[in-house]
Structures are given as structure tokens and as C-alpha cells.
PDB file of C-alpha atoms in Angstrom:
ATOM      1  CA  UNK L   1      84.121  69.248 -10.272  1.00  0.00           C
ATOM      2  CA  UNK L   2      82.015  72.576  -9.935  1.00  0.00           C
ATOM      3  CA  UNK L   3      79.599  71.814 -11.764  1.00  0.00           C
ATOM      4  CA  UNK L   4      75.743  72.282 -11.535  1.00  0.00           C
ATOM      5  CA  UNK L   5      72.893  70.111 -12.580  1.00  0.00           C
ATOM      6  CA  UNK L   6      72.768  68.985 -16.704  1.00  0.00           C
ATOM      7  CA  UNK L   7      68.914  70.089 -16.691  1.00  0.00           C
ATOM      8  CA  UNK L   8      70.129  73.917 -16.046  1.00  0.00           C
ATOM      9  CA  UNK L   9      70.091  76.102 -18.990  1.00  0.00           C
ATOM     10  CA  UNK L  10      73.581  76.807 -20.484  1.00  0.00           C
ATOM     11  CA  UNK L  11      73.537  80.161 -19.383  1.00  0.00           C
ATOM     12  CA  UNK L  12      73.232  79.842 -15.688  1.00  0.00           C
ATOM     13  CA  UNK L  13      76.264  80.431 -14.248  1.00  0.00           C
ATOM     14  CA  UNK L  14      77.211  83.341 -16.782  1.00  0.00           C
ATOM     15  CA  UNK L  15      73.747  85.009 -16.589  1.00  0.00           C
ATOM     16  CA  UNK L  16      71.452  83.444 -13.846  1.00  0.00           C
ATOM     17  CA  UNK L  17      73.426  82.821 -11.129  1.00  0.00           C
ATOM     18  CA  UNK L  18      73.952  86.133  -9.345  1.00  0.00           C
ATOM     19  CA  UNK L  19      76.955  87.505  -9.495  1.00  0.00           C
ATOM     20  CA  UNK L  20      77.364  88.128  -5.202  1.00  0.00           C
ATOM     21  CA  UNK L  21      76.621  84.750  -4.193  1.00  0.00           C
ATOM     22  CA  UNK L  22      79.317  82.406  -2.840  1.00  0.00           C
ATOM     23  CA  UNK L  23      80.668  79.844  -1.469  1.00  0.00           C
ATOM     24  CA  UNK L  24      80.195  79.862   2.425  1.00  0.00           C
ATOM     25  CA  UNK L  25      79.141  78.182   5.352  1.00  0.00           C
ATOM     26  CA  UNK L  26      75.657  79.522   6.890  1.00  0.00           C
ATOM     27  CA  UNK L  27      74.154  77.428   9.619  1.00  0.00           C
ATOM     28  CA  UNK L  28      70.938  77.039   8.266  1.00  0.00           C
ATOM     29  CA  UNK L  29      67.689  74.827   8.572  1.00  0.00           C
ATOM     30  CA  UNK L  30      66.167  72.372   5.564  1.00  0.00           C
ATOM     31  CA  UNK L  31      62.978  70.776   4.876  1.00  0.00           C
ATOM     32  CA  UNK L  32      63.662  67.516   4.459  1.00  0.00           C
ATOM     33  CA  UNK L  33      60.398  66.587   2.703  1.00  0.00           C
ATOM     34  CA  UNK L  34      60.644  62.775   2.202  1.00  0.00           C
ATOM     35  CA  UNK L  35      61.437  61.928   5.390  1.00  0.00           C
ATOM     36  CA  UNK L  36      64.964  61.011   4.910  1.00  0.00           C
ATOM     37  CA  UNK L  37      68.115  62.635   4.622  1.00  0.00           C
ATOM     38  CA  UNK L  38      69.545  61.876   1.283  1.00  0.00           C
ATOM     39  CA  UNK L  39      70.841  63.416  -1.685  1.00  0.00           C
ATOM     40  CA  UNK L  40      67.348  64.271  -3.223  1.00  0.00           C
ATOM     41  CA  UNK L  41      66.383  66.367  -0.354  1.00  0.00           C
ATOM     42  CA  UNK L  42      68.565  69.143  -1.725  1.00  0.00           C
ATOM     43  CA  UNK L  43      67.492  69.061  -5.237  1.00  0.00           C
ATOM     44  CA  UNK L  44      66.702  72.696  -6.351  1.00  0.00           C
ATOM     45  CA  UNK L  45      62.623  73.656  -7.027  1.00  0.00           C
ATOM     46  CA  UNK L  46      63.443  73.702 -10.944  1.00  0.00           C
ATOM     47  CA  UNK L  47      64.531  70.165 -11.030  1.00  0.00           C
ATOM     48  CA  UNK L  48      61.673  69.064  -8.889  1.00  0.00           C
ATOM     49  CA  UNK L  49      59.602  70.600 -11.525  1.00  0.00           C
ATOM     50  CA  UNK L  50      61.583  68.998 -14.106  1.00  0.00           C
ATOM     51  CA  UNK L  51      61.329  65.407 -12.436  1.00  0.00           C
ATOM     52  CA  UNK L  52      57.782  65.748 -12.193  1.00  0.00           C
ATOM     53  CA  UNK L  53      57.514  65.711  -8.318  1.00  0.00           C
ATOM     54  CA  UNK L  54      55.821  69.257  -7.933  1.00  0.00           C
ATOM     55  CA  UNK L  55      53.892  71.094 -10.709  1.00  0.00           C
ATOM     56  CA  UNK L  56      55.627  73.531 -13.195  1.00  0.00           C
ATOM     57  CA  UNK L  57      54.518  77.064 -12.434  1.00  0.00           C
ATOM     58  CA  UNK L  58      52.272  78.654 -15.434  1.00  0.00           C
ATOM     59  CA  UNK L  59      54.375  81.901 -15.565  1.00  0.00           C
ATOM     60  CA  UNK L  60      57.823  81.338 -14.577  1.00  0.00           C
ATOM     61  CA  UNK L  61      60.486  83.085 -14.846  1.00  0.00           C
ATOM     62  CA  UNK L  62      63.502  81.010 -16.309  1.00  0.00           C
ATOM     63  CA  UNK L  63      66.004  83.805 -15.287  1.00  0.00           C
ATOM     64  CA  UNK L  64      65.189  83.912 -11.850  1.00  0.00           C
ATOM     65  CA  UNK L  65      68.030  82.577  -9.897  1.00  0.00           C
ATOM     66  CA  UNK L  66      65.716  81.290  -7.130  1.00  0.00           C
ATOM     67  CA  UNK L  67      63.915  78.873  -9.370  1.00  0.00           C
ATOM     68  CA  UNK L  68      67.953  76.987  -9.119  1.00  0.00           C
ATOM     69  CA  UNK L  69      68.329  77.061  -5.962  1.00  0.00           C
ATOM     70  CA  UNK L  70      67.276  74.855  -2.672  1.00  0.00           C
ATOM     71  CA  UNK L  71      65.775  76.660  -0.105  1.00  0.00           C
ATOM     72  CA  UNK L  72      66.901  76.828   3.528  1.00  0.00           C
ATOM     73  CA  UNK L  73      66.441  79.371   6.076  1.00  0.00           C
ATOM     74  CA  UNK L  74      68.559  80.958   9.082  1.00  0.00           C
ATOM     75  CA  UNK L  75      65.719  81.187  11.041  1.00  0.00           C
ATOM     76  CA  UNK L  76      64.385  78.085  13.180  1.00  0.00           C
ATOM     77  CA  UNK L  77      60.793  79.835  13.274  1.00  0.00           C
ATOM     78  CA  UNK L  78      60.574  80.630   9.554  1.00  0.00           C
ATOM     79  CA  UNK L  79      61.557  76.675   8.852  1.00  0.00           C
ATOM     80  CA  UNK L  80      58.887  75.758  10.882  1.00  0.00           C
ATOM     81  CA  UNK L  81      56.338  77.799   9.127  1.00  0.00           C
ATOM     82  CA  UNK L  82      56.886  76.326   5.496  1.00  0.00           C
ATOM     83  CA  UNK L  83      57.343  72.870   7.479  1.00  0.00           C
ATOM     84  CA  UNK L  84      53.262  73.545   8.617  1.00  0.00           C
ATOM     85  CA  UNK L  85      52.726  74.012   4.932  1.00  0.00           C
ATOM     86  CA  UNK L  86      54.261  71.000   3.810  1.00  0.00           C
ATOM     87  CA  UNK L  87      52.732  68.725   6.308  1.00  0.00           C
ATOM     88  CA  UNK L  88      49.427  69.117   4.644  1.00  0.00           C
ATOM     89  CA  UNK L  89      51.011  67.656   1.020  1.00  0.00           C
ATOM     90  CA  UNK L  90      53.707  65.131   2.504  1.00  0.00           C
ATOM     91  CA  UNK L  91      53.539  62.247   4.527  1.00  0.00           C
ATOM     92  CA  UNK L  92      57.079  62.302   6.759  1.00  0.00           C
ATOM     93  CA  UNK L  93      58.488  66.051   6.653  1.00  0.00           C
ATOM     94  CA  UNK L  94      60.649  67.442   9.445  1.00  0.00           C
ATOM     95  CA  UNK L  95      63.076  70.147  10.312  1.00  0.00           C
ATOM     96  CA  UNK L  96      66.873  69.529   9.628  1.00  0.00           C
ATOM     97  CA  UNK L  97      70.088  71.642  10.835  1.00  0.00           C
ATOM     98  CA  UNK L  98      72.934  72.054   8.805  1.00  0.00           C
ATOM     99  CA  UNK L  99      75.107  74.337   6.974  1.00  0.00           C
ATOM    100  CA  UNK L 100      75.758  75.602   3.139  1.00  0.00           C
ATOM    101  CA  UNK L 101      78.998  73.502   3.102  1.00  0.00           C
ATOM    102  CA  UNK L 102      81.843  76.141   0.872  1.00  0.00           C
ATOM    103  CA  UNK L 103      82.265  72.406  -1.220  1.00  0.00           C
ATOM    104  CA  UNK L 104      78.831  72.192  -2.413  1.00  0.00           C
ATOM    105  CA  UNK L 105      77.921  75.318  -4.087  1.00  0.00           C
ATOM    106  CA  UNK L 106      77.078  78.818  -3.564  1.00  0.00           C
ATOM    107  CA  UNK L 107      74.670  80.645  -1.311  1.00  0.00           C
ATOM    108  CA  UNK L 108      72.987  84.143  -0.770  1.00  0.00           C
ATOM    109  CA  UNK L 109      70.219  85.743   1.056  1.00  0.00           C
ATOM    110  CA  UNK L 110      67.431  86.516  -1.019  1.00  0.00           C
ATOM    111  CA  UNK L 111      66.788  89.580   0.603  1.00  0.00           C
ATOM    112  CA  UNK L 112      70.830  90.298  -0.596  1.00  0.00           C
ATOM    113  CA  UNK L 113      69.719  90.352  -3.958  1.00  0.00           C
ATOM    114  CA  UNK L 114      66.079  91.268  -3.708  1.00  0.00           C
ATOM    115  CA  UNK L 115      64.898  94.302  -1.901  1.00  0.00           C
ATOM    116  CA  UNK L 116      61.267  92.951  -1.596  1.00  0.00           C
ATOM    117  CA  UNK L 117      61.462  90.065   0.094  1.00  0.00           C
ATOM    118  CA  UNK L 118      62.312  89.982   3.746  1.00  0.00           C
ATOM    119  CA  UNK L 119      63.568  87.238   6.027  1.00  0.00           C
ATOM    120  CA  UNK L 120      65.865  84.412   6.595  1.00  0.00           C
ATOM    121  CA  UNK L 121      65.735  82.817   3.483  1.00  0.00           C
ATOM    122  CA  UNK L 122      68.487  81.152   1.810  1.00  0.00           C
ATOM    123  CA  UNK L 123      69.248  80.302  -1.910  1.00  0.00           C
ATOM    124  CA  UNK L 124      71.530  77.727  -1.835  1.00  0.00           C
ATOM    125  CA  UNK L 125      72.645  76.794  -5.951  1.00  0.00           C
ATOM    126  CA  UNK L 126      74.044  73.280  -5.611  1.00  0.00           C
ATOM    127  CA  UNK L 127      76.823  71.486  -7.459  1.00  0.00           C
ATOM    128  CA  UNK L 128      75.465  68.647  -8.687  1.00  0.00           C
ATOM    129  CA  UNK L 129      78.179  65.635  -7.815  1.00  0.00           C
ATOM    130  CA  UNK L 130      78.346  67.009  -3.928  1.00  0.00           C
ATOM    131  CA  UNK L 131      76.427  65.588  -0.817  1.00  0.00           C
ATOM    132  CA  UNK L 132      74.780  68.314   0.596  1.00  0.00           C
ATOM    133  CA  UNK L 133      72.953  65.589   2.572  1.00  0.00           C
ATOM    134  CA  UNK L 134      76.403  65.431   4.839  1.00  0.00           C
ATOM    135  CA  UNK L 135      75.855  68.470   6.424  1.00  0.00           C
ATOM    136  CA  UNK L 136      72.610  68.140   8.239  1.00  0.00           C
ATOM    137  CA  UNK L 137      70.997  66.388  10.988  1.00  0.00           C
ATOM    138  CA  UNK L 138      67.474  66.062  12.095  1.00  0.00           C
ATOM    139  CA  UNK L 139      65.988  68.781  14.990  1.00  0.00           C
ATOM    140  CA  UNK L 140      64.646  66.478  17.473  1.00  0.00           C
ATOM    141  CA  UNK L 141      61.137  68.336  18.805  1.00  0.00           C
ATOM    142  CA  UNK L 142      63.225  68.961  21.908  1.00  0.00           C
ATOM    143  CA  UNK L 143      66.491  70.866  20.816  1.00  0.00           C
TER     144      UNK L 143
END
């Protein structure tokens, strides 16, 4: 079943979701915060915020489509970046290699859909009953 998380507003895949992202496999790279591989390393930023595990932005923008959508990134060097950023607020974080498996939901560029931004990132809008977690693997320091 296609479907995405319960917490998502109603409208999400009929006014959120953009309308040029789909289903494909990109080889891309994931901070894994926790330290392990699981299912709740691909949760999407909005339903961190709505668990509680990172703090819900003052102004933000329900109808942005990256707010749904875990983050990922084509390039190694831009992965590494955020992972320096995240070292400083989590114990265990590392670099894992995957891809946006067709199965689990749809991707896009963000720089697709928005002119302004520029790099490698990924939005990746995942199904909720899929394993994400399947698809990736831990870079080892020497790969």
C-alpha cells in the first residue's frame, strides 16, 4: 500500500507533494543519525518534529514539500558536511550508501523544483509501511 505517514495533512499528496517527483532509484547517501540502520532513520523532518525528537520550527511552512521528506544527497562531500553538523548534537552518526528504492516512495532534486537552492540534495517522500532501511549500508572511513 502507497501510502504515506497518518501524521501528514490530508492534502499532501493532492497539493504538497510536487507534482514531478517520482518513483526512482538514485544512489544516494543518508545520515543515519542514531547510529543504527533501522526504520526510524528515514523518518521525514516533519515527523521528527512531530515525535518530539528535534524542535518545531517557529515559522514553518506546512506546504512546503521538503518539510515531508527525508533528506539524502548524491554527493559523498555534501553528506559529509551535514554529517560535521550533526556530530556536534548526536552521539553515533555516520555516513550510509544507498538508493531511493522505486517501492518506497518518491524522490526529486530540490534544486528540480526550486531554483534557489543548489546542490545534491535529495527529497525523498516515504511510504510509510516500506523499509527504506533495506537499501543502505554503512561507508566504512575507507571506501
Amino acid at each position: 500500500m502507497k501510502k504515506y505517514p497518518k501524521c501528514f495533512p490530508d492534502n499532501f499528496e493532492t497539493e504538497i507533494l510536487p507534482e514531478d517527483a517520482k518513483e526512482e532509484n538514485k544512489s544516494v547517501y543518508r545520515i543515519i543519525k542514531s547510529g543504527i540502520i533501522d526504520r526510524d532513520s528515514f523518518i521525514s523532518t516533519y515527523e521528527e518534529m512531530e515525535r518530539g525528537l528535534i524542535p518545531r520550527k517557529k515559522k514553518l511552512d506546512l506546504n512546503d514539500p521538503g518539510i515531508y521528506s527525508t533528506s539524502c544527497n548524491i554527493d559523498f562531500s555534501e553528506a559529509q558536511y551535514a554529517l560535521n553538523i550533526f556530530m556536534r548534537h548526536y552521539p553515533k552518526p555516520f555516513i550510509a550508501k544507498g538508493q531511493t528504492e522505486v517501492g518506497c516512495g518518491p524522490c526529486q532534486l530540490t534544486s528540480e523544483r526550486d531554483k534557489s537552492k543548489e546542490g545534491t540534495h535529495v527529497d525523498w517522500w516515504i511510504y510509510e509501511k516500506s523499509d527504506p532501511q533495506n537499501y543502505f549500508k554503512e561507508v566504512k572511513e575507507n571506501e
